Short mmCIF file of C-alpha atoms in Angstrom, two decimals:
data_model
loop_
_atom_site.label_atom_id
_atom_site.label_comp_id
_atom_site.label_asym_id
_atom_site.label_seq_id
_atom_site.Cartn_x
_atom_site.Cartn_y
_atom_site.Cartn_z
CA MET W 26 11.42 -31.43 29.45
CA HIS W 27 9.55 -32.41 26.29
CA GLU W 28 6.94 -29.67 26.77
CA LYS W 29 9.59 -27.08 27.58
CA TYR W 30 11.44 -27.63 24.31
CA MET W 31 8.24 -27.96 22.28
CA GLU W 32 7.17 -24.55 23.56
CA ARG W 33 10.45 -23.20 22.19
CA CYS W 34 9.67 -24.82 18.82
CA LEU W 35 6.35 -22.98 18.76
CA GLU W 36 8.04 -19.68 19.62
CA LEU W 37 10.45 -20.15 16.72
CA ALA W 38 7.69 -21.22 14.34
CA GLN W 39 5.85 -17.91 14.85
CA ASN W 40 8.68 -16.11 13.04
CA GLY W 41 7.46 -17.51 9.74
CA ILE W 42 3.96 -15.98 9.89
CA GLY W 43 3.17 -14.20 6.63
CA TYR W 44 6.15 -15.62 4.76
CA VAL W 45 5.79 -19.41 4.47
CA SER W 46 2.23 -19.94 3.19
CA PRO W 47 1.06 -22.35 1.83
CA ASN W 48 3.63 -24.23 3.90
CA PRO W 49 3.09 -24.69 7.65
CA LEU W 50 4.74 -22.80 10.50
CA VAL W 51 7.52 -24.98 11.88
CA GLY W 52 10.18 -24.52 14.54
CA CYS W 53 12.90 -26.99 15.49
CA VAL W 54 15.20 -27.37 18.49
CA ILE W 55 18.12 -29.77 18.91
CA VAL W 56 19.05 -30.74 22.47
CA HIS W 57 22.21 -32.46 23.72
CA GLN W 58 22.34 -33.43 27.40
CA ASP W 59 19.62 -30.91 28.27
CA ASN W 60 21.37 -28.08 26.42
CA ILE W 61 20.09 -26.51 23.22
CA ILE W 62 22.81 -26.80 20.60
CA GLY W 63 20.76 -25.86 17.54
CA GLU W 64 17.62 -23.98 16.56
CA GLY W 65 15.83 -23.14 13.35
CA PHE W 66 12.50 -22.27 11.78
CA HIS W 67 10.96 -22.26 8.32
CA ALA W 68 11.50 -18.65 7.26
CA GLN W 69 10.21 -18.46 3.68
CA TYR W 70 8.24 -20.58 1.24
CA GLY W 71 10.58 -22.51 -1.04
CA LYS W 72 13.54 -22.10 1.32
CA ALA W 73 15.05 -24.52 3.84
CA HIS W 74 12.75 -26.15 6.37
CA ALA W 75 13.09 -25.75 10.13
CA GLU W 76 14.90 -29.06 10.65
CA VAL W 77 17.51 -28.17 8.02
CA ASN W 78 18.16 -24.75 9.57
CA ALA W 79 18.40 -26.25 13.07
CA ILE W 80 20.85 -28.97 12.01
CA ASN W 81 22.94 -26.46 10.04
CA SER W 82 23.12 -24.22 13.13
CA VAL W 83 24.86 -26.93 15.20
CA LYS W 84 28.58 -26.14 15.31
CA ASP W 85 29.80 -29.59 16.36
CA LYS W 86 27.92 -32.00 14.10
CA SER W 87 29.38 -35.01 15.95
CA LEU W 88 27.00 -34.23 18.84
CA LEU W 89 23.94 -34.90 16.67
CA ALA W 90 24.30 -38.66 17.06
CA GLN W 91 23.70 -38.25 20.82
CA SER W 92 21.01 -35.57 20.59
CA GLU W 93 17.24 -35.20 20.52
CA LEU W 94 15.43 -33.24 17.81
CA TYR W 95 12.19 -31.44 18.68
CA VAL W 96 9.81 -30.22 15.99
CA ASN W 97 6.18 -29.08 16.22
CA LEU W 98 5.12 -30.83 12.99
CA GLU W 99 6.01 -34.21 11.51
CA PRO W 100 9.15 -33.96 9.31
CA CYS W 101 8.51 -34.33 5.59
CA ALA W 102 9.50 -37.50 3.74
CA HIS W 103 8.89 -36.33 0.17
CA PHE W 104 10.65 -34.17 -2.39
CA GLY W 105 8.91 -30.80 -2.77
CA LYS W 106 10.61 -27.43 -3.10
CA THR W 107 13.35 -28.92 -0.89
CA PRO W 108 14.63 -32.47 -0.15
CA PRO W 109 13.02 -34.60 2.61
CA CYS W 110 13.90 -33.52 6.15
CA VAL W 111 13.66 -37.14 7.33
CA ASP W 112 16.63 -38.07 5.12
CA LEU W 113 18.76 -35.35 6.70
CA ILE W 114 17.82 -36.53 10.21
CA LEU W 115 18.81 -40.10 9.29
CA GLN W 116 22.00 -38.92 7.61
CA HIS W 117 23.17 -37.34 10.87
CA LYS W 118 22.05 -40.39 12.90
CA ILE W 119 19.91 -38.38 15.32
CA PRO W 120 18.56 -41.13 17.61
CA LYS W 121 15.40 -39.50 19.00
CA VAL W 122 12.80 -37.19 17.47
CA ILE W 123 9.98 -35.58 19.49
CA ILE W 124 7.08 -34.40 17.33
CA GLY W 125 4.18 -32.14 18.28
CA CYS W 126 1.60 -33.44 15.80
CA GLU W 127 1.20 -35.44 12.63
CA ASP W 128 1.11 -33.67 9.25
CA SER W 129 -2.22 -34.20 7.46
CA PHE W 130 -0.84 -33.09 4.07
CA SER W 131 -1.43 -36.08 1.78
CA GLN W 132 2.23 -36.33 0.72
CA VAL W 133 3.34 -36.61 4.35
CA ALA W 134 0.46 -37.95 6.52
CA GLY W 135 2.48 -40.26 8.76
CA ARG W 136 5.11 -41.24 6.19
CA GLY W 137 7.80 -39.19 7.90
CA ILE W 138 7.12 -40.83 11.26
CA GLU W 139 7.02 -44.29 9.68
CA LYS W 140 10.34 -43.81 7.89
CA LEU W 141 12.04 -42.62 11.08
CA ARG W 142 10.78 -45.61 13.07
CA ILE W 143 11.66 -48.14 10.36
CA ASN W 144 15.22 -46.80 10.49
CA GLY W 145 15.46 -47.22 14.25
CA VAL W 146 14.75 -43.67 15.42
CA ASP W 147 12.91 -43.37 18.73
CA VAL W 148 9.86 -41.22 17.89
CA VAL W 149 7.70 -39.50 20.51
CA LEU W 150 4.46 -38.11 19.08
CA GLY W 151 1.81 -35.78 20.51
CA VAL W 152 3.76 -33.42 22.78
CA LYS W 153 1.63 -30.25 23.18
CA GLN W 154 -0.42 -31.53 20.27
CA GLU W 155 -3.32 -29.09 20.72
CA ALA W 156 -1.00 -26.07 20.68
CA CYS W 157 0.87 -27.48 17.70
CA ARG W 158 -2.35 -27.86 15.72
CA GLU W 159 -3.53 -24.40 16.82
CA ILE W 160 -0.49 -22.59 15.44
CA ASN W 161 -1.08 -24.27 12.08
CA ARG W 162 -4.88 -24.03 12.07
CA ARG W 163 -4.75 -22.41 8.62
CA PHE W 164 -2.65 -25.26 7.24
CA PHE W 165 -4.80 -28.01 8.76
CA THR W 166 -8.08 -26.38 7.65
CA PHE W 167 -6.75 -26.10 4.10
CA HIS W 168 -5.73 -29.76 3.87
CA GLU W 169 -8.53 -31.31 5.92
CA LYS W 170 -11.50 -29.21 4.75
CA LYS W 171 -10.16 -28.50 1.23
CA ARG W 172 -10.75 -24.76 1.57
CA PRO W 173 -8.86 -21.75 2.92
CA TYR W 174 -9.03 -20.73 6.56
CA ILE W 175 -11.56 -17.87 6.58
CA ILE W 176 -11.28 -14.87 8.91
CA LEU W 177 -14.08 -12.31 8.93
CA LYS W 178 -13.12 -8.79 9.91
CA TRP W 179 -15.12 -5.60 10.18
CA ALA W 180 -15.40 -2.38 12.18
CA GLN W 181 -18.74 -1.36 13.64
CA THR W 182 -20.12 1.51 15.66
CA LEU W 183 -21.34 1.39 19.22
CA ASP W 184 -24.89 1.20 17.85
CA GLY W 185 -24.05 -1.68 15.50
CA PHE W 186 -23.52 -0.18 12.03
CA LEU W 187 -20.82 -0.98 9.45
CA ASP W 188 -21.34 2.12 7.33
CA LYS W 189 -23.48 5.19 6.90
CA ASP W 190 -26.22 5.40 4.31
CA ARG W 191 -24.53 6.20 1.00
CA GLN W 192 -25.88 8.94 -1.23
CA ASN W 193 -26.14 8.44 -4.98
CA ASN W 194 -23.18 9.74 -7.02
CA PHE W 195 -21.22 10.49 -3.86
CA PRO W 196 -17.42 10.15 -4.33
CA PRO W 197 -15.96 6.90 -2.91
CA HIS W 198 -14.61 7.28 0.61
CA ILE W 199 -14.23 5.35 3.85
CA ASN W 200 -16.44 6.26 6.79
CA TRP W 201 -13.84 5.65 9.49
CA ILE W 202 -15.08 4.00 12.66
CA SER W 203 -11.91 2.77 14.37
CA ASN W 204 -8.85 4.68 15.56
CA LYS W 205 -5.34 4.83 14.05
CA TYR W 206 -4.02 2.08 16.34
CA SER W 207 -6.74 -0.30 15.22
CA LYS W 208 -5.88 0.56 11.62
CA MET W 209 -2.27 -0.48 12.22
CA LEU W 210 -3.46 -3.69 13.86
CA VAL W 211 -5.62 -4.49 10.83
CA HIS W 212 -2.62 -4.06 8.54
CA TYR W 213 -0.67 -6.44 10.78
CA TRP W 214 -3.51 -8.96 10.48
CA ARG W 215 -3.43 -8.58 6.70
CA SER W 216 0.29 -9.31 6.63
CA GLN W 217 -0.34 -12.66 8.34
CA GLU W 218 -2.81 -13.97 5.76
CA HIS W 219 -2.36 -15.34 2.27
CA ALA W 220 -5.20 -13.33 0.72
CA ILE W 221 -7.76 -10.60 1.41
CA MET W 222 -11.25 -10.49 -0.11
CA VAL W 223 -14.01 -7.91 -0.61
CA GLY W 224 -17.23 -7.65 -2.60
CA THR W 225 -18.27 -5.19 -5.30
CA ASN W 226 -20.03 -2.63 -3.10
CA THR W 227 -17.12 -2.30 -0.68
CA ALA W 228 -14.71 -1.83 -3.59
CA ILE W 229 -16.89 0.85 -5.21
CA ASN W 230 -17.82 2.71 -2.00
CA ASP W 231 -14.39 2.71 -0.35
CA ASN W 232 -11.90 2.32 -3.22
CA PRO W 233 -9.58 0.42 -0.82
CA LYS W 234 -5.96 -0.54 -1.47
CA LEU W 235 -6.07 -3.63 0.77
CA ASN W 236 -2.32 -3.59 1.39
CA VAL W 237 -0.10 -3.41 4.48
CA ARG W 238 1.24 0.13 4.03
CA GLU W 239 1.12 0.87 7.78
CA LEU W 240 3.97 -1.56 8.52
CA ALA W 241 6.66 -3.74 6.96
CA GLY W 242 5.20 -7.00 5.73
CA VAL W 243 4.06 -9.02 2.74
CA ASN W 244 0.92 -7.78 0.97
CA PRO W 245 -1.78 -10.44 0.72
CA ILE W 246 -3.19 -11.47 -2.64
CA ARG W 247 -6.23 -9.27 -3.29
CA ILE W 248 -9.51 -10.95 -4.22
CA LEU W 249 -12.46 -9.04 -5.64
CA ILE W 250 -15.91 -10.48 -6.29
CA ASP W 251 -17.29 -8.36 -9.13
CA ARG W 252 -20.03 -10.20 -11.02
CA ASP W 253 -20.61 -7.60 -13.74
CA LEU W 254 -17.20 -5.87 -13.62
CA ASN W 255 -18.70 -2.69 -12.20
CA VAL W 256 -15.56 -1.57 -10.34
CA PRO W 257 -13.90 1.19 -12.41
CA ALA W 258 -10.57 0.24 -13.98
CA SER W 259 -9.00 3.33 -12.37
CA TYR W 260 -9.59 2.02 -8.81
CA HIS W 261 -6.77 0.81 -6.57
CA LEU W 262 -7.77 -2.87 -6.62
CA LEU W 263 -7.22 -2.99 -10.40
CA ASP W 264 -3.94 -1.04 -10.53
CA GLY W 265 -1.74 -4.14 -10.90
CA SER W 266 0.49 -3.16 -7.97
CA ILE W 267 -0.32 -6.37 -6.07
CA PRO W 268 -1.35 -9.82 -7.39
CA THR W 269 -5.16 -9.64 -7.66
CA ILE W 270 -7.87 -12.14 -8.58
CA VAL W 271 -11.25 -10.90 -9.87
CA TYR W 272 -14.18 -13.33 -9.83
CA THR W 273 -16.77 -12.43 -12.45
CA GLU W 274 -19.41 -14.01 -14.68
CA ILE W 275 -18.13 -12.06 -17.69
CA GLU W 276 -16.38 -14.51 -20.00
CA ASN W 277 -13.06 -13.63 -21.60
CA ALA W 278 -12.60 -10.59 -19.38
CA ALA W 279 -9.63 -8.57 -20.60
CA ASN W 280 -6.46 -8.94 -18.56
CA SER W 281 -4.78 -5.67 -19.47
CA LYS W 282 -2.34 -5.45 -16.56
CA ALA W 283 0.24 -7.66 -14.92
CA ASN W 284 -0.75 -9.09 -11.53
CA LEU W 285 -4.43 -9.08 -12.55
CA GLN W 286 -6.25 -12.38 -13.14
CA TYR W 287 -9.92 -12.72 -14.10
CA ILE W 288 -11.68 -15.99 -13.26
CA THR W 289 -15.14 -16.68 -14.66
CA LEU W 290 -17.70 -18.34 -12.38
CA ASP W 291 -21.35 -19.33 -12.69
CA PHE W 292 -23.14 -16.86 -10.39
CA SER W 293 -26.42 -18.77 -10.74
CA ARG W 294 -24.88 -21.55 -8.63
CA ASP W 295 -23.35 -21.55 -5.13
CA ILE W 296 -20.79 -18.79 -5.60
CA ILE W 297 -19.04 -19.22 -2.25
CA GLU W 298 -18.42 -22.91 -2.90
CA GLN W 299 -16.99 -22.08 -6.32
CA ILE W 300 -14.70 -19.41 -4.86
CA ASN W 301 -13.49 -21.73 -2.10
CA ASN W 302 -12.77 -24.44 -4.67
CA SER W 303 -10.88 -21.96 -6.84
CA LEU W 304 -8.84 -20.66 -3.90
CA TYR W 305 -8.02 -24.23 -2.87
CA GLN W 306 -6.87 -25.07 -6.39
CA ASN W 307 -4.70 -21.93 -6.36
CA LYS W 308 -3.18 -23.08 -3.02
CA ILE W 309 -4.42 -20.02 -1.14
CA GLN W 310 -4.33 -21.19 2.46
CA SER W 311 -6.08 -18.34 4.30
CA VAL W 312 -8.34 -15.39 3.51
CA ILE W 313 -9.29 -12.38 5.59
CA VAL W 314 -12.67 -11.05 4.42
CA GLU W 315 -13.17 -7.32 4.96
CA GLY W 316 -16.63 -6.77 3.52
CA GLY W 317 -19.17 -5.92 2.62
CA ALA W 318 -22.20 -6.80 4.68
CA PHE W 319 -23.71 -9.10 2.05
CA LEU W 320 -20.54 -11.17 1.68
CA LEU W 321 -19.94 -11.36 5.44
CA ASN W 322 -23.54 -12.39 6.14
CA THR W 323 -23.45 -15.00 3.38
CA LEU W 324 -20.38 -16.64 4.90
CA ILE W 325 -21.95 -16.56 8.37
CA LEU W 326 -25.26 -17.95 7.10
CA ASN W 327 -23.49 -20.84 5.36
CA ASN W 328 -21.22 -21.44 8.37
CA LEU W 329 -18.17 -20.98 6.16
CA TRP W 330 -15.90 -19.07 8.50
CA ASP W 331 -13.34 -19.88 11.18
CA GLU W 332 -12.69 -16.60 13.03
CA ALA W 333 -14.36 -13.22 13.31
CA ARG W 334 -12.50 -10.11 14.45
CA ILE W 335 -14.75 -7.16 15.18
CA ILE W 336 -13.45 -3.69 16.01
CA VAL W 337 -16.04 -1.67 17.90
CA GLY W 338 -15.17 2.00 17.50
CA ASN W 339 -16.21 4.94 19.64
CA ALA W 340 -18.76 6.21 17.10
CA ILE W 341 -22.53 6.31 16.63
CA PHE W 342 -24.16 6.51 13.16
CA GLY W 343 -27.83 6.29 14.16
CA ARG W 344 -28.66 4.52 10.92
CA GLY W 345 -26.90 2.84 8.02
CA VAL W 346 -25.72 -0.67 7.11
CA LYS W 347 -26.27 -3.07 10.00
CA ALA W 348 -23.30 -5.13 11.15
CA PRO W 349 -23.47 -8.95 11.02
CA VAL W 350 -23.99 -10.96 14.20
CA PRO W 351 -21.83 -14.10 14.32
CA LYS W 352 -23.07 -17.06 16.31
CA ALA W 353 -20.05 -18.49 18.08
CA CYS W 354 -19.07 -20.22 21.30
CA GLU W 355 -15.96 -18.28 22.18
CA VAL W 356 -15.52 -14.53 22.63
CA VAL W 357 -12.41 -12.68 23.76
CA LYS W 358 -12.41 -8.92 24.28
CA GLU W 359 -9.39 -6.61 24.14
CA GLN W 360 -9.10 -2.84 24.52
CA LEU W 361 -7.10 -0.62 22.14
CA GLU W 362 -7.36 2.98 23.32
CA ASP W 363 -11.06 3.91 22.85
CA ASP W 364 -11.75 0.94 20.55
CA HIS W 365 -12.48 -2.53 21.79
CA ILE W 366 -11.95 -5.68 19.76
CA LEU W 367 -14.02 -8.86 19.87
CA PHE W 368 -12.51 -12.16 18.75
CA TYR W 369 -14.89 -14.99 17.86
CA ARG W 370 -13.94 -18.56 17.01
CA ASN W 371 -16.35 -20.76 15.08
CA GLN W 372 -16.39 -24.07 16.95
#
């Protein structure tokens, strides 16, 4: 029974993808005599947590004192944007709490479990623990490795090229490789992540918007690495329509538009480490990196990536910019019309 209800918690938790970062994805189920009497999930950052929504959904609150509460992540015991969930559980005298995995966030880290047990609550820990950590892999990477969860994404041709050879003074454009369904999928992926990052050459060559215009969803924070500020101010990434961070070595770069932040870094030192530290300090939990080749290869070379998603389109360029080759233990292949997609996980 424990696994059955924890699976339901995980289903509920998925509803928060793209809306709760930097908080974790959490679902909660309340069971009375093998019947679900309440459900909830964390729907938006700064709003009520899953346990609160589940308890509030129970019509007859008197049943809570004879019920079990299931949650995929340890309930919080500290005051953040909202009051501690542990206090609400104790207030309603819920006698048993089944938890998927412990929260490694420093302000929780076992304190919620300890407080429940000290107050006489029967706590079961570790139900479907692997699945519960997997759903919050971004959250755990952020808190345990002190950097965002990094997803590499690119499209390549059948003969292994990211782009055609660019001619000097040629207008910026995208050399499309994938089909329209893959494009929609990419926008869905973007909506799930906290931020999206590209380098200078990709920004200049493609003039991308890096938003989720193909579907309804939250636009990720845009991140541009532009050492010398070579990207023209008229380009989409600098239009101020979406919160954007520009990493540069130019000191006192003018911030002439809302939603546009310039951060100065020392490009003579390890730039990726500096960017990861900056993103961590800005509480950016996950980043999808969409190019270019130099940035992708640098992350692969330094083993600073967690997933790679490669769309192989039905095209042949013959020559151009070679696609990276990730070294990974796990590969999953899916078909999307005439494109196929490779998923790598860095073990």
